[in-house]
Short mmCIF file of C-alpha atoms in Angstrom, two decimals:
data_model
loop_
_atom_site.label_atom_id
_atom_site.label_comp_id
_atom_site.label_asym_id
_atom_site.label_seq_id
_atom_site.Cartn_x
_atom_site.Cartn_y
_atom_site.Cartn_z
CA MET A 1 110.26 -9.44 -176.12
CA ALA A 2 113.41 -8.38 -174.35
CA PHE A 3 117.03 -8.24 -175.48
CA PRO A 4 118.62 -10.14 -177.16
CA ILE A 5 115.51 -11.14 -179.16
CA THR A 6 114.59 -7.47 -179.55
CA ARG A 7 117.33 -5.30 -180.99
CA HIS A 8 116.04 -1.82 -181.82
CA ARG A 9 119.26 -0.93 -183.63
CA ARG A 10 118.41 -3.32 -186.47
CA LEU A 11 116.21 -0.67 -188.09
CA ARG A 12 118.90 2.00 -187.69
CA ARG A 13 121.71 0.08 -189.40
CA THR A 14 121.69 1.89 -192.76
CA ALA A 15 120.41 5.18 -194.16
CA ALA A 16 117.95 3.28 -196.35
CA LEU A 17 116.48 1.44 -193.35
CA ARG A 18 116.27 4.63 -191.31
CA GLY A 19 114.50 6.37 -194.16
CA MET A 20 112.05 3.50 -194.62
CA VAL A 21 110.81 3.68 -191.02
CA ARG A 22 111.01 7.46 -190.56
CA GLU A 23 107.80 8.70 -188.96
CA ASN A 24 107.83 12.41 -189.83
CA TYR A 25 108.96 14.26 -192.94
CA LEU A 26 109.49 17.97 -193.41
CA HIS A 27 108.58 19.50 -196.80
CA ALA A 28 108.93 22.96 -198.29
CA ASN A 29 105.15 23.23 -198.51
CA ASP A 30 105.01 22.97 -194.70
CA LEU A 31 106.81 26.32 -194.42
CA ILE A 32 105.51 29.90 -194.36
CA ALA A 33 107.95 32.78 -194.71
CA PRO A 34 107.33 36.05 -192.81
CA ILE A 35 108.00 39.28 -194.76
CA PHE A 36 108.40 42.78 -193.33
CA VAL A 37 107.41 45.59 -195.70
CA ILE A 38 108.14 49.28 -195.22
CA HIS A 39 107.41 52.55 -197.00
CA GLY A 40 110.10 54.11 -199.15
CA GLN A 41 112.17 53.31 -202.21
CA ASN A 42 115.06 50.92 -202.78
CA ILE A 43 115.04 49.69 -199.18
CA LYS A 44 116.47 46.37 -198.07
CA ASN A 45 117.31 46.87 -194.40
CA GLU A 46 118.87 43.91 -192.62
CA ILE A 47 117.49 43.63 -189.09
CA PRO A 48 120.50 43.74 -186.74
CA SER A 49 119.13 41.16 -184.31
CA MET A 50 117.96 38.85 -187.13
CA PRO A 51 120.83 38.29 -189.59
CA GLY A 52 119.50 37.39 -193.04
CA VAL A 53 116.04 38.90 -192.43
CA TYR A 54 115.17 42.25 -194.01
CA GLN A 55 112.66 45.05 -194.16
CA TRP A 56 111.66 45.45 -197.82
CA SER A 57 110.25 48.43 -199.66
CA ILE A 58 107.55 47.45 -202.12
CA ASP A 59 109.68 48.23 -205.19
CA ARG A 60 112.22 45.61 -204.05
CA LEU A 61 109.70 42.91 -203.16
CA PRO A 62 110.26 41.18 -206.54
CA GLU A 63 113.71 40.07 -205.34
CA GLU A 64 112.37 38.37 -202.23
CA ILE A 65 109.35 36.86 -203.95
CA ALA A 66 111.54 35.41 -206.71
CA GLU A 67 113.82 33.78 -204.14
CA LEU A 68 110.91 32.33 -202.20
CA ARG A 69 109.33 30.89 -205.33
CA GLU A 70 112.65 29.44 -206.46
CA ALA A 71 113.06 27.79 -203.06
CA GLY A 72 109.60 26.25 -203.30
CA ILE A 73 107.92 28.30 -200.56
CA GLY A 74 104.19 28.59 -201.22
CA ALA A 75 103.01 31.05 -198.56
CA VAL A 76 104.09 34.28 -196.90
CA LEU A 77 102.95 36.09 -193.75
CA LEU A 78 102.92 39.86 -194.19
CA PHE A 79 103.84 42.44 -191.56
CA GLY A 80 103.79 46.15 -192.38
CA ILE A 81 105.63 49.13 -190.93
CA PRO A 82 103.63 52.29 -191.65
CA GLU A 83 105.02 55.71 -192.47
CA HIS A 84 102.96 57.32 -189.70
CA LYS A 85 101.44 55.93 -186.51
CA ASP A 86 98.59 57.20 -184.37
CA SER A 87 96.74 56.19 -181.24
CA VAL A 88 94.04 54.22 -183.08
CA GLY A 89 96.08 52.37 -185.73
CA THR A 90 94.56 54.11 -188.76
CA GLY A 91 97.28 52.78 -191.06
CA ALA A 92 96.19 49.21 -190.41
CA TYR A 93 93.00 49.51 -192.44
CA GLU A 94 93.71 52.22 -195.02
CA GLU A 95 93.19 51.17 -198.63
CA ALA A 96 96.69 52.45 -199.39
CA GLY A 97 98.16 50.97 -196.21
CA ILE A 98 101.52 49.27 -196.40
CA VAL A 99 100.15 45.72 -196.01
CA GLN A 100 97.42 46.39 -198.56
CA GLN A 101 99.92 47.75 -201.10
CA ALA A 102 102.30 44.86 -200.53
CA THR A 103 99.50 42.32 -200.90
CA ARG A 104 98.48 43.74 -204.26
CA ARG A 105 102.08 43.76 -205.47
CA ILE A 106 102.76 40.19 -204.41
CA LYS A 107 99.59 39.03 -206.11
CA GLU A 108 100.77 40.72 -209.31
CA LEU A 109 104.15 39.04 -209.05
CA ALA A 110 102.98 35.57 -207.97
CA PRO A 111 99.22 35.01 -208.10
CA GLU A 112 99.62 31.46 -206.85
CA LEU A 113 101.51 32.48 -203.70
CA VAL A 114 99.31 32.35 -200.59
CA VAL A 115 99.37 35.74 -198.89
CA ILE A 116 98.53 35.68 -195.18
CA ALA A 117 97.88 39.08 -193.60
CA ASP A 118 98.76 39.53 -189.96
CA THR A 119 95.79 41.36 -188.45
CA CYS A 120 96.90 43.39 -185.47
CA LEU A 121 97.37 47.03 -184.49
CA CYS A 122 100.71 47.02 -182.66
CA GLU A 123 102.75 48.05 -185.71
CA PHE A 124 100.31 50.88 -186.45
CA THR A 125 99.70 52.44 -183.03
CA ASP A 126 102.03 55.04 -181.56
CA HIS A 127 101.78 53.27 -178.18
CA GLY A 128 102.64 49.83 -179.59
CA HIS A 129 99.72 47.95 -178.07
CA CYS A 130 97.49 45.58 -180.03
CA GLY A 131 94.28 47.54 -179.48
CA ILE A 132 92.75 50.88 -178.57
CA VAL A 133 94.12 52.26 -175.30
CA HIS A 134 92.23 54.43 -172.82
CA ARG A 135 93.54 56.05 -169.66
CA VAL A 136 91.64 55.19 -166.49
CA GLY A 137 93.20 57.27 -163.77
CA ASN A 138 96.91 56.50 -163.89
CA GLU A 139 96.36 53.19 -165.67
CA ALA A 140 96.32 52.54 -169.42
CA ILE A 141 93.70 49.96 -170.41
CA VAL A 142 93.39 48.19 -173.76
CA ASP A 143 89.70 48.40 -174.60
CA ASN A 144 88.72 44.96 -175.86
CA ASP A 145 85.41 45.70 -177.59
CA GLU A 146 86.40 49.00 -179.16
CA SER A 147 89.53 47.31 -180.51
CA LEU A 148 87.39 44.69 -182.25
CA GLU A 149 85.80 47.36 -184.44
CA VAL A 150 89.17 48.48 -185.77
CA LEU A 151 90.39 44.91 -186.21
CA VAL A 152 87.33 44.07 -188.32
CA LYS A 153 87.98 47.08 -190.55
CA THR A 154 91.59 45.96 -190.89
CA ALA A 155 90.69 42.39 -191.82
CA VAL A 156 88.14 43.51 -194.42
CA SER A 157 90.65 45.94 -195.92
CA GLN A 158 93.28 43.20 -196.12
CA ALA A 159 90.87 40.79 -197.79
CA ALA A 160 89.81 43.49 -200.27
CA ALA A 161 93.49 43.98 -201.18
CA GLY A 162 93.77 40.28 -202.08
CA ALA A 163 94.91 38.50 -198.92
CA ASP A 164 94.16 34.78 -199.10
CA ILE A 165 94.10 34.24 -195.33
CA ILE A 166 93.44 36.59 -192.43
CA ALA A 167 95.63 35.88 -189.40
CA PRO A 168 94.48 37.91 -186.37
CA SER A 169 97.19 38.03 -183.70
CA ASN A 170 95.75 40.56 -181.26
CA MET A 171 94.38 38.19 -178.57
CA MET A 172 91.27 40.28 -177.89
CA ASP A 173 88.31 38.27 -176.59
CA GLY A 174 85.83 37.59 -179.39
CA PHE A 175 88.18 38.61 -182.19
CA VAL A 176 87.48 35.60 -184.39
CA ALA A 177 83.69 36.01 -184.21
CA ALA A 178 83.91 39.72 -184.94
CA ILE A 179 86.25 39.28 -187.90
CA ARG A 180 84.28 36.34 -189.28
CA GLN A 181 81.09 38.38 -189.21
CA GLY A 182 82.83 41.38 -190.76
CA LEU A 183 84.35 39.36 -193.57
CA ASP A 184 81.06 37.63 -194.32
CA GLU A 185 79.11 40.86 -194.41
CA ALA A 186 81.69 42.35 -196.80
CA GLY A 187 81.34 39.40 -199.18
CA PHE A 188 84.50 37.53 -198.13
CA GLU A 189 82.83 34.36 -196.89
CA ASP A 190 85.50 32.21 -198.55
CA ILE A 191 88.47 33.88 -196.86
CA PRO A 192 89.72 31.64 -194.02
CA ILE A 193 90.89 32.79 -190.61
CA LEU A 194 94.17 31.48 -189.22
CA SER A 195 93.72 32.43 -185.59
CA TYR A 196 96.64 33.13 -183.30
CA ALA A 197 94.54 31.13 -180.88
CA VAL A 198 97.26 30.50 -178.33
CA LYS A 199 99.68 33.40 -178.15
CA TYR A 200 101.79 33.70 -175.04
CA SER A 201 103.22 36.86 -173.50
CA SER A 202 106.72 35.71 -174.27
CA ALA A 203 110.30 36.93 -174.00
CA TYR A 204 110.96 35.27 -177.36
CA TYR A 205 109.49 38.19 -179.34
CA GLY A 206 112.30 40.71 -178.77
CA PRO A 207 113.93 40.72 -182.23
CA PHE A 208 110.51 40.82 -183.92
CA ARG A 209 109.69 44.04 -182.13
CA GLU A 210 112.81 45.57 -183.63
CA ALA A 211 111.89 44.25 -187.09
CA ALA A 212 108.27 45.43 -186.93
CA GLN A 213 108.99 48.53 -184.83
CA SER A 214 106.17 47.44 -182.54
CA ALA A 215 107.51 47.45 -178.99
CA PRO A 216 104.95 48.74 -176.47
CA GLN A 217 105.81 52.24 -175.31
CA PHE A 218 104.53 51.58 -171.79
CA GLY A 219 103.52 48.54 -169.78
CA ASP A 220 103.40 45.09 -171.32
CA ARG A 221 100.92 42.78 -173.05
CA LYS A 222 100.25 40.42 -170.17
CA THR A 223 96.60 41.46 -169.81
CA TYR A 224 95.75 40.09 -173.25
CA GLN A 225 98.49 37.63 -174.18
CA MET A 226 98.70 34.38 -172.23
CA ASP A 227 100.77 33.44 -169.20
CA PRO A 228 103.52 31.02 -170.37
CA ALA A 229 102.83 28.86 -167.29
CA ASN A 230 99.33 27.90 -168.49
CA ALA A 231 98.29 24.93 -170.63
CA ARG A 232 94.60 24.35 -169.82
CA GLU A 233 93.94 27.97 -170.70
CA ALA A 234 95.26 27.22 -174.19
CA LEU A 235 92.51 24.67 -174.68
CA ARG A 236 89.88 27.20 -173.62
CA GLU A 237 91.24 29.82 -175.99
CA ALA A 238 91.35 27.37 -178.89
CA GLN A 239 87.86 26.05 -178.17
CA SER A 240 86.45 29.58 -178.19
CA ASP A 241 88.09 30.39 -181.51
CA ILE A 242 86.77 27.21 -183.09
CA GLU A 243 83.24 28.02 -181.90
CA GLU A 244 83.63 31.54 -183.32
CA GLY A 245 84.60 30.28 -186.78
CA ALA A 246 88.38 29.84 -186.95
CA ASP A 247 89.59 27.66 -189.83
CA MET A 248 93.12 27.08 -188.49
CA LEU A 249 94.77 27.45 -185.09
CA MET A 250 98.21 28.79 -184.24
CA VAL A 251 100.52 28.34 -181.26
CA LYS A 252 103.10 31.09 -180.69
CA PRO A 253 105.99 30.85 -179.78
CA GLY A 254 107.19 27.44 -180.87
CA LEU A 255 110.06 25.76 -179.08
CA ALA A 256 109.00 26.33 -175.49
CA PHE A 257 105.40 25.34 -176.27
CA LEU A 258 105.59 22.09 -178.24
CA ASP A 259 103.46 20.46 -175.55
CA ILE A 260 100.70 22.96 -176.37
CA VAL A 261 100.88 22.07 -180.07
CA ARG A 262 100.37 18.43 -179.14
CA LEU A 263 97.46 19.30 -176.83
CA LEU A 264 95.68 21.14 -179.65
CA LYS A 265 96.46 18.46 -182.21
CA ASP A 266 95.06 15.71 -179.99
CA ARG A 267 91.97 17.66 -178.91
CA PHE A 268 90.83 19.43 -182.09
CA ASP A 269 90.56 18.52 -185.76
CA LEU A 270 91.56 21.85 -187.33
CA PRO A 271 94.98 22.36 -188.95
CA VAL A 272 97.55 23.57 -186.43
CA ALA A 273 100.25 26.13 -187.21
CA ILE A 274 103.29 26.90 -185.11
CA TYR A 275 105.34 30.09 -185.17
CA ASN A 276 109.10 29.54 -184.95
CA VAL A 277 109.58 33.05 -183.61
CA SER A 278 112.29 35.69 -183.88
CA ALA A 279 114.38 34.93 -180.80
CA GLU A 280 114.39 31.22 -181.65
CA TYR A 281 115.79 32.21 -185.05
CA SER A 282 118.25 34.74 -183.67
CA MET A 283 119.74 32.37 -181.10
CA VAL A 284 120.47 29.80 -183.80
CA LYS A 285 121.93 32.45 -186.10
CA ALA A 286 124.15 33.88 -183.36
CA ALA A 287 125.52 30.47 -182.41
CA ALA A 288 126.06 29.56 -186.08
CA ILE A 289 127.97 32.80 -186.72
CA GLN A 290 130.25 31.90 -183.80
CA GLY A 291 130.81 28.44 -185.27
CA TRP A 292 129.36 26.77 -182.22
CA ILE A 293 126.66 24.76 -184.02
CA ASP A 294 125.87 23.21 -187.39
CA GLU A 295 123.12 25.62 -188.51
CA LYS A 296 121.60 23.36 -191.15
CA ALA A 297 121.40 20.35 -188.83
CA ILE A 298 119.99 22.39 -185.94
CA VAL A 299 117.34 24.11 -188.08
CA LEU A 300 116.11 20.96 -189.78
CA GLU A 301 116.02 19.06 -186.48
CA THR A 302 114.06 21.87 -184.84
CA LEU A 303 111.52 22.15 -187.65
CA THR A 304 111.11 18.38 -187.78
CA GLY A 305 110.49 18.41 -184.04
CA MET A 306 107.70 20.91 -184.59
CA LYS A 307 106.15 18.58 -187.15
CA ARG A 308 106.50 15.67 -184.76
CA ALA A 309 104.73 17.68 -182.06
CA GLY A 310 101.74 17.98 -184.38
CA ALA A 311 102.21 21.16 -186.42
CA ASP A 312 100.74 21.02 -189.91
CA VAL A 313 102.45 24.22 -191.01
CA ILE A 314 105.42 26.15 -189.63
CA ILE A 315 105.95 29.90 -189.84
CA THR A 316 109.70 30.38 -189.77
CA TYR A 317 112.39 32.89 -190.71
CA HIS A 318 114.47 29.89 -191.74
CA ALA A 319 111.97 29.06 -194.52
CA LYS A 320 114.15 29.84 -197.56
CA ASP A 321 117.24 28.13 -196.19
CA ALA A 322 115.31 25.13 -194.92
CA ALA A 323 113.55 24.63 -198.26
CA ARG A 324 116.88 24.71 -200.10
CA TRP A 325 118.49 22.31 -197.64
CA LEU A 326 115.58 19.91 -198.06
CA ARG A 327 116.29 19.92 -201.79
CA GLY A 328 119.89 19.01 -201.11
CA GLU A 329 121.41 22.42 -201.82
#
């Protein structure tokens, strides 16, 4: 029926009517909060390019964990900054590594909190790449298969420390199969893998590289992370990870790739995560500090849009604030 029989505004007339027909709701349990942990004592370093986000020493983690629990956040994603780096990322899989120590401490503080361990080497290598690098003539090559061996050791070490979910973000071919086999052989058959299945080589990661001290020291990551122009390739990557044993799929970054989230949601039946990444956060924060935008309204609209696109869970640096706003604070 056409106007005037059909009047779409009828269902928008009051807040109660709008709420009754709302299609998507955002909840605190949709949100995962990233945490950066660092060696040392009494450290709470605010990251200059990410106002309100900090590097935490393990002795001060209780403050952050208490705030997250109070806000109703049920899961965290751990990133570690080691004391020493080397060419093969040894610190990623050490029993006393920074992520392993932080995992144990969080599990002591909040056993019910889901700890997700980011499984990559870029924070732990002195060259900043996500795998083992070899020189071939004048060119530096990330060795895919040799990198898998170190990534498996890292995942097993993280699971042994108490991680509830392993989240490999390295984008090596075959990484899910290798890690699944390694976890199973080590007795961690019940530990799920949240695969960074579709991770683009993006300009949106800049502030994160400051926070995690993980910027590549030469070259870029375009030979292993995806070209932002490609969508069909995302389906191939996701299909491979599913066949290799992934339990959940992730799209990273978020805002510029909502179409990819919808593609995965419509094509596959695994839970889909989206990463609301550092530059997305920093741009909102910068504009809010200038008074140019309503931060609360912008953040909640953005996160709701990610849900509408098909995300089941959202990794976001806004997690604490968003959870409090959703409670009316």
